[in-house]
PDB file of C-alpha atoms in Angstrom:
ATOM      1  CA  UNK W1335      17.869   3.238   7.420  1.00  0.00           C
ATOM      2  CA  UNK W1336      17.008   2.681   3.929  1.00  0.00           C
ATOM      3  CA  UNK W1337      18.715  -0.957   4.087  1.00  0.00           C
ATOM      4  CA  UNK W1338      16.907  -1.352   6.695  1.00  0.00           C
ATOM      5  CA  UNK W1339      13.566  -0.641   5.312  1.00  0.00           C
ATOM      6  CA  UNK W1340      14.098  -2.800   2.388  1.00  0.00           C
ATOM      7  CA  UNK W1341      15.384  -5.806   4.357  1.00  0.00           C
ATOM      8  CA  UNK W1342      12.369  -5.741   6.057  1.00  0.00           C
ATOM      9  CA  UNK W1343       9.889  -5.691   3.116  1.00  0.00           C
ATOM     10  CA  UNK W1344      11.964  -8.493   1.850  1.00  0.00           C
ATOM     11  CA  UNK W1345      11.872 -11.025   4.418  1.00  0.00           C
ATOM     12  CA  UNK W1346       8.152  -9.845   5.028  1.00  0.00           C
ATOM     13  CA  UNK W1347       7.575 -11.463   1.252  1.00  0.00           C
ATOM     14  CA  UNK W1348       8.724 -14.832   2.574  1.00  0.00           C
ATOM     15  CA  UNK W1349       9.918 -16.957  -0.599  1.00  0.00           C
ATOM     16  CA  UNK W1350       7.674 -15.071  -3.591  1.00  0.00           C
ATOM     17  CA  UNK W1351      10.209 -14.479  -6.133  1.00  0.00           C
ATOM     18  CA  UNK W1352       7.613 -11.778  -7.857  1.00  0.00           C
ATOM     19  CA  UNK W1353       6.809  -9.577  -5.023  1.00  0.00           C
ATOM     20  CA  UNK W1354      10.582  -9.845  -4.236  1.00  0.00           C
ATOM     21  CA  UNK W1355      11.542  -8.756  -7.807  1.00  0.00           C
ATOM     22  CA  UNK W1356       8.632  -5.804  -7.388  1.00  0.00           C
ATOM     23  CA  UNK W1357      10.269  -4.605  -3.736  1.00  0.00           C
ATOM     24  CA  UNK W1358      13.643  -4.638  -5.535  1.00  0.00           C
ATOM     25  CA  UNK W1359      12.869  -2.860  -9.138  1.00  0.00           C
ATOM     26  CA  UNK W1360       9.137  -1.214  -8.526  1.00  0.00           C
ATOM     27  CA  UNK W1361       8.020  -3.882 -10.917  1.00  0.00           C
ATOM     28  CA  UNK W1362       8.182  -7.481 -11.994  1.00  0.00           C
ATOM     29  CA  UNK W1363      11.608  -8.096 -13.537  1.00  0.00           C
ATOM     30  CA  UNK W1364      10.676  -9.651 -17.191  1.00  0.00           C
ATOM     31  CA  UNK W1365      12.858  -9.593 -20.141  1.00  0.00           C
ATOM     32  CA  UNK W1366      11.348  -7.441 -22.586  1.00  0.00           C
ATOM     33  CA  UNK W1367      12.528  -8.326 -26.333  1.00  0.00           C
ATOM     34  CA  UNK W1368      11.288  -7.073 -29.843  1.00  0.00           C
ATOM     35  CA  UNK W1369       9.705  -9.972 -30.388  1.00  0.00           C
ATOM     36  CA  UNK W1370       5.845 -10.942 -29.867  1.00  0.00           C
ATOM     37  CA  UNK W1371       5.212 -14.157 -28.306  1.00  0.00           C
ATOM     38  CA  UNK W1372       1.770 -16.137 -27.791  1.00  0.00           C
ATOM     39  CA  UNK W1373       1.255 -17.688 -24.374  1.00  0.00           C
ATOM     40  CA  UNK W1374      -0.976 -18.896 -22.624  1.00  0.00           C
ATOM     41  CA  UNK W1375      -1.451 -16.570 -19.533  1.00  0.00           C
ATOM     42  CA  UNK W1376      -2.312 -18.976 -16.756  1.00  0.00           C
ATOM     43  CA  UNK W1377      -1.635 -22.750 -16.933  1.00  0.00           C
ATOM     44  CA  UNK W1378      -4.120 -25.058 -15.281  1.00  0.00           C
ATOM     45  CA  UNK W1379      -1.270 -24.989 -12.451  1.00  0.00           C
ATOM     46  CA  UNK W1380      -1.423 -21.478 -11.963  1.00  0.00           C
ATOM     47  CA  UNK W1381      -4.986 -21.527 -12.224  1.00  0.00           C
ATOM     48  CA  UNK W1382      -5.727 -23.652  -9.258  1.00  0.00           C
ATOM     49  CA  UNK W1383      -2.919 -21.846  -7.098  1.00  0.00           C
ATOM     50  CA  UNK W1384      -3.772 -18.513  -8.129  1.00  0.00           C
ATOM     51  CA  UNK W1385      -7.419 -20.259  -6.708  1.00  0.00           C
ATOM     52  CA  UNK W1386      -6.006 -21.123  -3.147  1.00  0.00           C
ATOM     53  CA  UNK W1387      -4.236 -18.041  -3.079  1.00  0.00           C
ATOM     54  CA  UNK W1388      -7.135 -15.997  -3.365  1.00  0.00           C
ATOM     55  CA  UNK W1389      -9.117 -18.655  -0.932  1.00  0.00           C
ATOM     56  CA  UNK W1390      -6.605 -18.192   1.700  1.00  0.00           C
ATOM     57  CA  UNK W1391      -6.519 -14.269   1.502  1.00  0.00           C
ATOM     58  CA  UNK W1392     -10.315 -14.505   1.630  1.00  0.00           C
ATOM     59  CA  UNK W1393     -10.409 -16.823   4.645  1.00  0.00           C
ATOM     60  CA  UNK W1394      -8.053 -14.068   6.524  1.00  0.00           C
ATOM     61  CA  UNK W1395     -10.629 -11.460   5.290  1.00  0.00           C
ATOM     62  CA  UNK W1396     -13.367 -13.380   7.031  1.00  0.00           C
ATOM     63  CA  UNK W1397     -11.034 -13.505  10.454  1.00  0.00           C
ATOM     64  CA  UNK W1398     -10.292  -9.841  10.112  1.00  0.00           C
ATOM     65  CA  UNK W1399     -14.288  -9.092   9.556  1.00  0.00           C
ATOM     66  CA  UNK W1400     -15.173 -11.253  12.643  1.00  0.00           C
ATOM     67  CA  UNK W1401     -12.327 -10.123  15.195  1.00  0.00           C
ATOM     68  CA  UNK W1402     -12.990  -6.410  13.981  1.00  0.00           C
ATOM     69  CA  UNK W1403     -17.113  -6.123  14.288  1.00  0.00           C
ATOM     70  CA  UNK W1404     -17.097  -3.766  11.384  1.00  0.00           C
ATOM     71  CA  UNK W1405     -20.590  -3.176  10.019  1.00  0.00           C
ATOM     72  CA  UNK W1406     -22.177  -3.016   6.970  1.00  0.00           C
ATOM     73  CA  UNK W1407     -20.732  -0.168   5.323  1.00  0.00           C
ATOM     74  CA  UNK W1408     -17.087  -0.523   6.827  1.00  0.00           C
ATOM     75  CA  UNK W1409     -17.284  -4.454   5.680  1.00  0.00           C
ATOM     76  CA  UNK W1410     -17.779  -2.553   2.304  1.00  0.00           C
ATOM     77  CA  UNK W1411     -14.507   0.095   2.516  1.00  0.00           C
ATOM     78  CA  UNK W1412     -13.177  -3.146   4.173  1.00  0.00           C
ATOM     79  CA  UNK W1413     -13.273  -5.564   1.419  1.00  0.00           C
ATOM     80  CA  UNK W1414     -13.125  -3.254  -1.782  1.00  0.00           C
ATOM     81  CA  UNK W1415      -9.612  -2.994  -0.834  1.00  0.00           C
ATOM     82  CA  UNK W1416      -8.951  -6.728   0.304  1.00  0.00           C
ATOM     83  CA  UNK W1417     -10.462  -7.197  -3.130  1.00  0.00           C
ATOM     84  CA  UNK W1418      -8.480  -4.958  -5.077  1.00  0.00           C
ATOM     85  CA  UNK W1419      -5.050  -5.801  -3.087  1.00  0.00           C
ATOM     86  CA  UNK W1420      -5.731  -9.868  -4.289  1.00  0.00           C
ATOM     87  CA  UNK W1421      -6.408  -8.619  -7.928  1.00  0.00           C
ATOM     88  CA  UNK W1422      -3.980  -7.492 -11.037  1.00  0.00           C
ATOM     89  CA  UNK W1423      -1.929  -4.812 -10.364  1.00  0.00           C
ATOM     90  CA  UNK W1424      -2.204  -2.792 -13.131  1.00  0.00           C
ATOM     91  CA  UNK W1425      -5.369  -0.143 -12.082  1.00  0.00           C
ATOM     92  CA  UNK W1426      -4.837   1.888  -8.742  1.00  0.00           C
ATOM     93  CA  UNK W1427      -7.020   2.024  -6.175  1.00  0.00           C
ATOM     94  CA  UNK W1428      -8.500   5.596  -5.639  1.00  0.00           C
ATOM     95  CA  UNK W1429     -10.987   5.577  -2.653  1.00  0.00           C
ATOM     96  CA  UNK W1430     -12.322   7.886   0.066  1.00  0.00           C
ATOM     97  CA  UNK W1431     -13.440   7.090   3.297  1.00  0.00           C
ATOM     98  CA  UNK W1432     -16.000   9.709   4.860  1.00  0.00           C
ATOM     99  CA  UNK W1433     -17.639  10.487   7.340  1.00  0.00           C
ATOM    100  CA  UNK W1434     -18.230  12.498  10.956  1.00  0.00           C
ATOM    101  CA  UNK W1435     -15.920  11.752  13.731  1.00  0.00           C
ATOM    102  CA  UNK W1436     -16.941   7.885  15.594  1.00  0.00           C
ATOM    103  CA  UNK W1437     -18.340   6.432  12.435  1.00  0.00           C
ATOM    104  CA  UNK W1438     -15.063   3.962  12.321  1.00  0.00           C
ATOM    105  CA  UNK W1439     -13.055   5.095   9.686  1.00  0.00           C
ATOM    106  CA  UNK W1440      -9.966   4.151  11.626  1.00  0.00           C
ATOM    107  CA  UNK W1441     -11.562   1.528  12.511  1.00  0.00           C
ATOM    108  CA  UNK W1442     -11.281  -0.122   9.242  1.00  0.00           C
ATOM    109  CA  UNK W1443      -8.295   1.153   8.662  1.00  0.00           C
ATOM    110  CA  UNK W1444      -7.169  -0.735  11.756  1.00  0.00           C
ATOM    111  CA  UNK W1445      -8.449  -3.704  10.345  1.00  0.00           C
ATOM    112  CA  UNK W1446      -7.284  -3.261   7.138  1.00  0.00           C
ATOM    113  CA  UNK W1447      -3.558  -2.827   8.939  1.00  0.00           C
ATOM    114  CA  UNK W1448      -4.561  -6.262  10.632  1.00  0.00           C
ATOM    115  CA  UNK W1449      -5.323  -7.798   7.252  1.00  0.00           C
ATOM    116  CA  UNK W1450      -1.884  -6.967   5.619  1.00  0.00           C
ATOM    117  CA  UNK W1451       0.021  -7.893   8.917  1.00  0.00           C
ATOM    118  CA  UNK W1452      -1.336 -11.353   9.182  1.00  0.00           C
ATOM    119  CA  UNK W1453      -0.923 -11.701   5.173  1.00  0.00           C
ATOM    120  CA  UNK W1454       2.591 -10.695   5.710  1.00  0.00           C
ATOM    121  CA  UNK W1455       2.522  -8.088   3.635  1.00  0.00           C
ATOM    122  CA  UNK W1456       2.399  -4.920   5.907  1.00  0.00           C
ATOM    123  CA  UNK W1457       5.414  -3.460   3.085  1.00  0.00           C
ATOM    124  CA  UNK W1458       2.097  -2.783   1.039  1.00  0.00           C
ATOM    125  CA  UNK W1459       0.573   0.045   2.588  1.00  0.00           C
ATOM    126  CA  UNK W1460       1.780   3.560   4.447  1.00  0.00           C
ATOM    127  CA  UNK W1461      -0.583   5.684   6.396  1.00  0.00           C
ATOM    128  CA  UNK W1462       0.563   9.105   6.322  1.00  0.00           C
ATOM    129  CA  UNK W1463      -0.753  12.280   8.289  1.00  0.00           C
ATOM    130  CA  UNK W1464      -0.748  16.361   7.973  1.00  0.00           C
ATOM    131  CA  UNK W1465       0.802  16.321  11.414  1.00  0.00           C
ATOM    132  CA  UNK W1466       3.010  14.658  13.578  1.00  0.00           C
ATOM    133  CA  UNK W1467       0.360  13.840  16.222  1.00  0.00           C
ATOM    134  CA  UNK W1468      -2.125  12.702  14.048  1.00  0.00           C
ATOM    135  CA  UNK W1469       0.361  10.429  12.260  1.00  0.00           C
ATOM    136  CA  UNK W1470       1.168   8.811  15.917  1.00  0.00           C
ATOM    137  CA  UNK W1471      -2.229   8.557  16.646  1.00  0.00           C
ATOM    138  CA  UNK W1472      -2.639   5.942  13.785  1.00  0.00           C
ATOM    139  CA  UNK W1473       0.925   4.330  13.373  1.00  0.00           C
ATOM    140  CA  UNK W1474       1.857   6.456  10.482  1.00  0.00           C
ATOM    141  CA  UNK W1475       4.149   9.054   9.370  1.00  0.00           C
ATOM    142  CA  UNK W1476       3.962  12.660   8.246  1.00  0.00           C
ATOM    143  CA  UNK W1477       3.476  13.258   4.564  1.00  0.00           C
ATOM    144  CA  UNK W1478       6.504  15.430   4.846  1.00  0.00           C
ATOM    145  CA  UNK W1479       8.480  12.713   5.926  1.00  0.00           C
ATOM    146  CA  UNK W1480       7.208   9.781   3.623  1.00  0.00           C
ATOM    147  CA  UNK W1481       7.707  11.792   0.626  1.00  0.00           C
ATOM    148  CA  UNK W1482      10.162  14.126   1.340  1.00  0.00           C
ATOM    149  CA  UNK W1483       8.764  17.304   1.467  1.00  0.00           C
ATOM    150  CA  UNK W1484      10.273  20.314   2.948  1.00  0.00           C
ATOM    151  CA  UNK W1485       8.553  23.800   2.236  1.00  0.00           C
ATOM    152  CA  UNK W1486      12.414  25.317   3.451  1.00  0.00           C
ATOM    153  CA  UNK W1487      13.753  23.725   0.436  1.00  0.00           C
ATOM    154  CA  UNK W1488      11.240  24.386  -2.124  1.00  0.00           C
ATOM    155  CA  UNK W1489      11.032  22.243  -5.053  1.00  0.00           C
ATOM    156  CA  UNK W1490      14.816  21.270  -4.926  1.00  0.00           C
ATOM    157  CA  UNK W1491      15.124  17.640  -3.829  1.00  0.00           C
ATOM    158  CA  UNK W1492      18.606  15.941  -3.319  1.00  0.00           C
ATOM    159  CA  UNK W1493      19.535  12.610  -4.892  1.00  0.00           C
ATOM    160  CA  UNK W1494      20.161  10.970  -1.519  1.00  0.00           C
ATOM    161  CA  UNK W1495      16.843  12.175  -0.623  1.00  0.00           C
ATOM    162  CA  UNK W1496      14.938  11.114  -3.365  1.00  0.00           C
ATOM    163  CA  UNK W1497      16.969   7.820  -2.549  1.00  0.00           C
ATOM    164  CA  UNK W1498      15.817   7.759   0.640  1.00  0.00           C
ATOM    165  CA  UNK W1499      11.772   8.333  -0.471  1.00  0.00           C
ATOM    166  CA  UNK W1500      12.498   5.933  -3.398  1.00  0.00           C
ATOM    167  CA  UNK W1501      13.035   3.295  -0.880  1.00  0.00           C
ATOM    168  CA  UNK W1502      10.731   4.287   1.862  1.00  0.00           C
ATOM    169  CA  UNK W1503       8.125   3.466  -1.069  1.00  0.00           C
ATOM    170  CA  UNK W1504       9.402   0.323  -2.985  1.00  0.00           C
ATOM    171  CA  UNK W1505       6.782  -2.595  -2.657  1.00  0.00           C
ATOM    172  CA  UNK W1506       4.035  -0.216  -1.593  1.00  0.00           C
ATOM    173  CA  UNK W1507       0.601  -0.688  -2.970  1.00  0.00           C
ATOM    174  CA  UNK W1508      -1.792   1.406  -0.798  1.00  0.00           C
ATOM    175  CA  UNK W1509      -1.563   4.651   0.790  1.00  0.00           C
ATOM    176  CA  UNK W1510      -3.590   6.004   3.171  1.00  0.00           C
ATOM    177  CA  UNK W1511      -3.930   9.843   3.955  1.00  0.00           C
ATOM    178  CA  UNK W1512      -5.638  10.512   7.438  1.00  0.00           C
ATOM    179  CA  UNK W1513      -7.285  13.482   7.532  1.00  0.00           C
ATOM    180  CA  UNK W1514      -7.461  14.186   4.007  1.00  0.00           C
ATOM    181  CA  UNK W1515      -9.819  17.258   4.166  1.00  0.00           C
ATOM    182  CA  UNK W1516      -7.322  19.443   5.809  1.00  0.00           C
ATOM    183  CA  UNK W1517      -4.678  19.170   3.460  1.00  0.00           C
ATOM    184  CA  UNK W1518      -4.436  22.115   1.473  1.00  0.00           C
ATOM    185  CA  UNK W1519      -4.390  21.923  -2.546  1.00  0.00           C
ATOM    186  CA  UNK W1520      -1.192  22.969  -2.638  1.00  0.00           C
ATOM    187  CA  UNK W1521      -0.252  20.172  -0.043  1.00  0.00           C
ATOM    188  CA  UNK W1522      -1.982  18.115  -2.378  1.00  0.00           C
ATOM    189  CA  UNK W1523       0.228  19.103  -5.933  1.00  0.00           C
ATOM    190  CA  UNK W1524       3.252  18.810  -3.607  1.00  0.00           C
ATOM    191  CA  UNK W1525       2.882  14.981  -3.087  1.00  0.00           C
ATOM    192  CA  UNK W1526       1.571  14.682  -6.586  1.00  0.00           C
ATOM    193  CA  UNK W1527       4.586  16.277  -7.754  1.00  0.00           C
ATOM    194  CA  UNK W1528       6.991  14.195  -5.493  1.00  0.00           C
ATOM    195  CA  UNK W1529       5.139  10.831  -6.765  1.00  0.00           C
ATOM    196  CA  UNK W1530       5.477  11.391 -10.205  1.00  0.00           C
TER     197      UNK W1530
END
């Protein structure tokens, strides 16, 4: 299953050798050396496809915007994360979405699926739930399941498990929790434990 997971992220990254090196090792493979080297970062080259890149992403943005309806303060959740997700990699993304019940917060989550999906690059975000329902309500899985968690086992985790999360989370980029509020703190230090 974990093959199968993989194989999937892979051929989802089409012919990018970098997100393919970051779905195989967690990061960018780069030689590191003793050495210090001055480069230039970004070549005039890189510079004007790093441009259309970003022009293209933005241009499926617009689509998602415009087939979804979201208003003005979903367009906001909305395109802090389209943002972030066409920036550097280096600072995470911590964000909550609030609000009652029927103010669209699956909603833009749903279009935020939609956005990664026609990017080709669902492999970059999990939505996880507290309970099974909840998680097939929304496409997801359990947060027991995603990161291994079993309150029968206690802290003891397996190799082939750990494998088996490992994998399950190579290449991702975004999580979503639904129904943050009822997780418990100790729910909470669980997956902070297991993700560390």
């Amino acid at each position: 299953m974990c093959q199968c997971i993989l194989d999937e992220r892979l051929s989802s990254a089409g012919g990018d050798k970098s997100i393919k090196d970051q779905i195989l090792h967690g990061r960018p493979t780069t030689e590191i050396t003793g050495e210090v080297k001055i480069t230039d970062l970004l070549t005039e080259t890189d510079t004007v496809q790093l441009a259309a890149r970003n022009k293209y992403r933005s241009n499926i943005a617009d689509q998602i915007l415009e087939d979804f309806g979201l208003n003005y303060e979903q367009e906001r959740a909305f395109r802090i994360v389209t943002d972030h997700s066409s920036g550097p990699k280096s600072i995470p993304l911590k964000m909550y979405i609030g609000g009652m019940g029927g103010t669209g917060k699956t909603h833009v989550l749903q279009a935020l699926i939609s956005y990664f999906k026609a990017l080709g690059e669902s492999y970059r975000l999990i939505i996880v739930a507290l309970t099974g329902t909840a998680a097939a309500l929304i496409g997801g899985s359990t947060y027991h399941y995603m990161f291994g968690i079993n309150d029968a086992r206690g802290n003891e985790i397996s190799k082939k498990l750990l494998s088996e999360v490992s994998c399950r989370l190579q290449g991702v980029d975004y999580v979503f929790f639904d129904e943050v509020s009822m997780l418990s703190c100790s729910d909470l230090y669980k997956i902070s434990a297991c993700l560390c």
